[in-house]
Amino acid sequence: MGTSAQEIYDVVGIGFGPSNLSLAIALEEHRVNFSESPVTAAFFERQPSFGWHRNMLLPSTTMQVSFLKDLATFRNPVSRFSFVSYLHDSGRLAHFVNTQTFFPTRQEFHQYLEWAESRLADRVSYNSEITGIRLPPAAASGEASQYVQVEVRNGNGAGTRLVNARNVAISTGLVPRMPDGAERDERVWHSSEFLAKFQQMKPEELKRVAVVGAGQSAAEITRFLYDSLQHAQVFAIVPSYGYSVADDTPFANQVFDPSAVDDYYFGTGPTREAFWHYHKNTNYSVVDDEVIRDLHRRAYDEDVCGTKRLHFLNLTRVNEIKRVGNETRVSLESLLDSNAQELDVDALVFATGYDAMEPSGLLGDLDRYCLRDESGRHRVQRDYRLVTTPAVSCGIYLQGGTEHTHGLTSSLLSNIAVRSGEIADSIIMGRAEGGPETEQ
């Protein structure tokens, strides 16, 4: 294992989902506009190919953000990487305008992401997992390090190599959350793997299915299973009294504006608490009005027809899961009357959300140079760069995992173009000035 002189980059991106794809676009547009001083960048992604929530590309599901909140438009309205440019390139611009919607289907937006990625495919190595980030040996003598060494393991058996990075942008994505005691298997799934698992099953084997959760994914999967398995009993296990509608009204949506990041970052403790207290229902454990009404219509039509396939178990939580033959036995507790019941199902889907990205494991020993606040969370600069000791003068940037410092949009598409642009500007400015500042 060695490091070649050619493998020293201004930026190494860890993960290549929409966030680091947007960063690659921002850096590319800087290269085009300032070709005399291009920024060198390489991105590494452990998946075999580009993909974004592939297992939730359910038929007819739409985006929950405007198409204008794409990879580039809010940063550069004339970008050739915008959703409008994609539509024009695909010959569908006029046709899309005639649909009179701000919200394309999830499938079409994924095609847009793939279209953008195809124009930067030479910057990314797939089947490449980052196994560690560390300071170079010279740093052990107390000399401040201008770069870090990134260890890359190639999934096709080509071995491991070291890459030097003057800056690192970490975007490894959210981590699927399962309740305590729930283990995934061929019959128990998380929503992040839903379509792949569902397509492995024979429809006739799925006579009784259940979905746990109160958010958008839970409601969409419940509707999909009800429509796709017309012979099956479908159970929605909802921890609340019913689905809550997402607040997408104009004033509430201002919490996703780029300027709201400043208000949150520079705000007081009460300011930040108010953001979450009053506006969490813009995104977390809520469902679009159209999906709620769609499911309610199905339930009402069943009442009219005297049939019953769709069952809502409200204020109900899962206590235990057991495998009984090919079925999964779910022990439930009602929060209405504390009664317990058991439910045997052929498939159980947990649409129970995700945990925020936590970079500590990836940083390894390097994490001890990253300063933390009084609550033990990473300190993060306004430009999404971790605050480090003087021993590390290279930049470590987070694309996610900064909800405690930057607010609700830290892992969402809403602010992706501006966020990536700010990171790109910080990297470019730091390079011009000889490196980013550190905490003294």
Tab-separated table of N, CA and C in Angstrom, residues 14-20 45-46 52-53 170-176 354-359 362 399-401 403 411:
chain	number	residue	atom	x	y	z
A	14	ILE	N	-16.205	11.934	0.597
A	14	ILE	CA	-16.528	10.593	1.091
A	14	ILE	C	-18.033	10.417	0.984
A	15	GLY	N	-18.446	9.562	0.064
A	15	GLY	CA	-19.851	9.410	-0.277
A	15	GLY	C	-20.181	10.254	-1.495
A	16	PHE	N	-21.074	9.732	-2.347
A	16	PHE	CA	-21.443	10.490	-3.548
A	16	PHE	C	-22.937	10.383	-3.800
A	17	GLY	N	-23.684	10.847	-2.800
A	17	GLY	CA	-25.111	11.033	-2.990
A	17	GLY	C	-25.358	12.454	-3.480
A	18	PRO	N	-26.584	12.946	-3.377
A	18	PRO	CA	-26.893	14.287	-3.875
A	18	PRO	C	-26.027	15.388	-3.276
A	19	SER	N	-25.676	15.299	-1.983
A	19	SER	CA	-24.925	16.389	-1.351
A	19	SER	C	-23.546	16.558	-1.966
A	20	ASN	N	-22.777	15.480	-2.037
A	20	ASN	CA	-21.441	15.611	-2.612
A	20	ASN	C	-21.486	15.731	-4.134
A	45	GLU	N	-17.339	6.383	-3.368
A	45	GLU	CA	-18.665	5.913	-2.986
A	45	GLU	C	-18.626	4.382	-2.876
A	46	ARG	N	-19.134	3.857	-1.762
A	46	ARG	CA	-19.071	2.412	-1.557
A	46	ARG	C	-20.108	1.635	-2.361
A	52	TRP	N	-30.096	7.107	-5.183
A	52	TRP	CA	-30.631	7.935	-4.101
A	52	TRP	C	-32.000	7.400	-3.710
A	53	HIS	N	-32.092	6.810	-2.548
A	53	HIS	CA	-33.355	6.248	-2.029
A	53	HIS	C	-34.065	5.403	-3.097
A	170	ILE	N	-17.373	14.999	4.122
A	170	ILE	CA	-17.994	13.737	4.535
A	170	ILE	C	-19.494	13.808	4.300
A	171	SER	N	-19.980	12.863	3.501
A	171	SER	CA	-21.415	12.796	3.200
A	171	SER	C	-21.817	11.340	3.055
A	172	THR	N	-21.801	10.634	4.181
A	172	THR	CA	-22.091	9.201	4.164
A	172	THR	C	-23.569	8.888	4.339
A	173	GLY	N	-24.390	9.920	4.467
A	173	GLY	CA	-25.837	9.710	4.488
A	173	GLY	C	-26.373	9.379	5.874
A	174	LEU	N	-27.684	9.265	5.923
A	174	LEU	CA	-28.373	8.938	7.165
A	174	LEU	C	-28.298	7.439	7.443
A	175	VAL	N	-28.498	7.078	8.707
A	175	VAL	CA	-28.416	5.680	9.129
A	175	VAL	C	-29.823	5.185	9.452
A	176	PRO	N	-30.301	4.116	8.777
A	176	PRO	CA	-31.648	3.607	9.062
A	176	PRO	C	-31.817	3.273	10.545
A	354	TYR	N	-34.554	7.721	10.307
A	354	TYR	CA	-33.103	7.608	10.223
A	354	TYR	C	-32.452	8.392	11.353
A	355	ASP	N	-31.255	7.961	11.715
A	355	ASP	CA	-30.425	8.738	12.618
A	355	ASP	C	-29.489	9.609	11.793
A	356	ALA	N	-29.128	10.758	12.342
A	356	ALA	CA	-28.246	11.675	11.640
A	356	ALA	C	-26.862	11.061	11.446
A	357	MET	N	-26.183	11.523	10.427
A	357	MET	CA	-24.835	11.066	10.161
A	357	MET	C	-23.936	11.389	11.353
A	358	GLU	N	-23.151	10.410	11.786
A	358	GLU	CA	-22.216	10.589	12.890
A	358	GLU	C	-20.817	10.260	12.380
A	359	PRO	N	-19.937	11.270	12.244
A	359	PRO	CA	-18.646	11.048	11.590
A	359	PRO	C	-17.561	10.442	12.475
A	362	LEU	N	-15.822	7.134	11.394
A	362	LEU	CA	-15.006	7.291	10.203
A	362	LEU	C	-13.722	8.052	10.505
A	399	GLN	N	-21.409	17.184	5.393
A	399	GLN	CA	-22.657	17.331	4.641
A	399	GLN	C	-23.700	16.458	5.335
A	400	GLY	N	-24.207	16.950	6.444
A	400	GLY	CA	-25.112	16.185	7.285
A	400	GLY	C	-24.553	16.083	8.693
A	401	GLY	N	-25.406	15.733	9.634
A	401	GLY	CA	-24.958	15.619	11.010
A	401	GLY	C	-24.721	16.953	11.687
A	403	GLU	N	-27.401	19.182	12.398
A	403	GLU	CA	-28.696	19.722	12.813
A	403	GLU	C	-28.571	20.572	14.075
A	411	SER	N	-29.627	17.939	6.484
A	411	SER	CA	-29.537	16.700	5.707
A	411	SER	C	-30.611	16.644	4.623
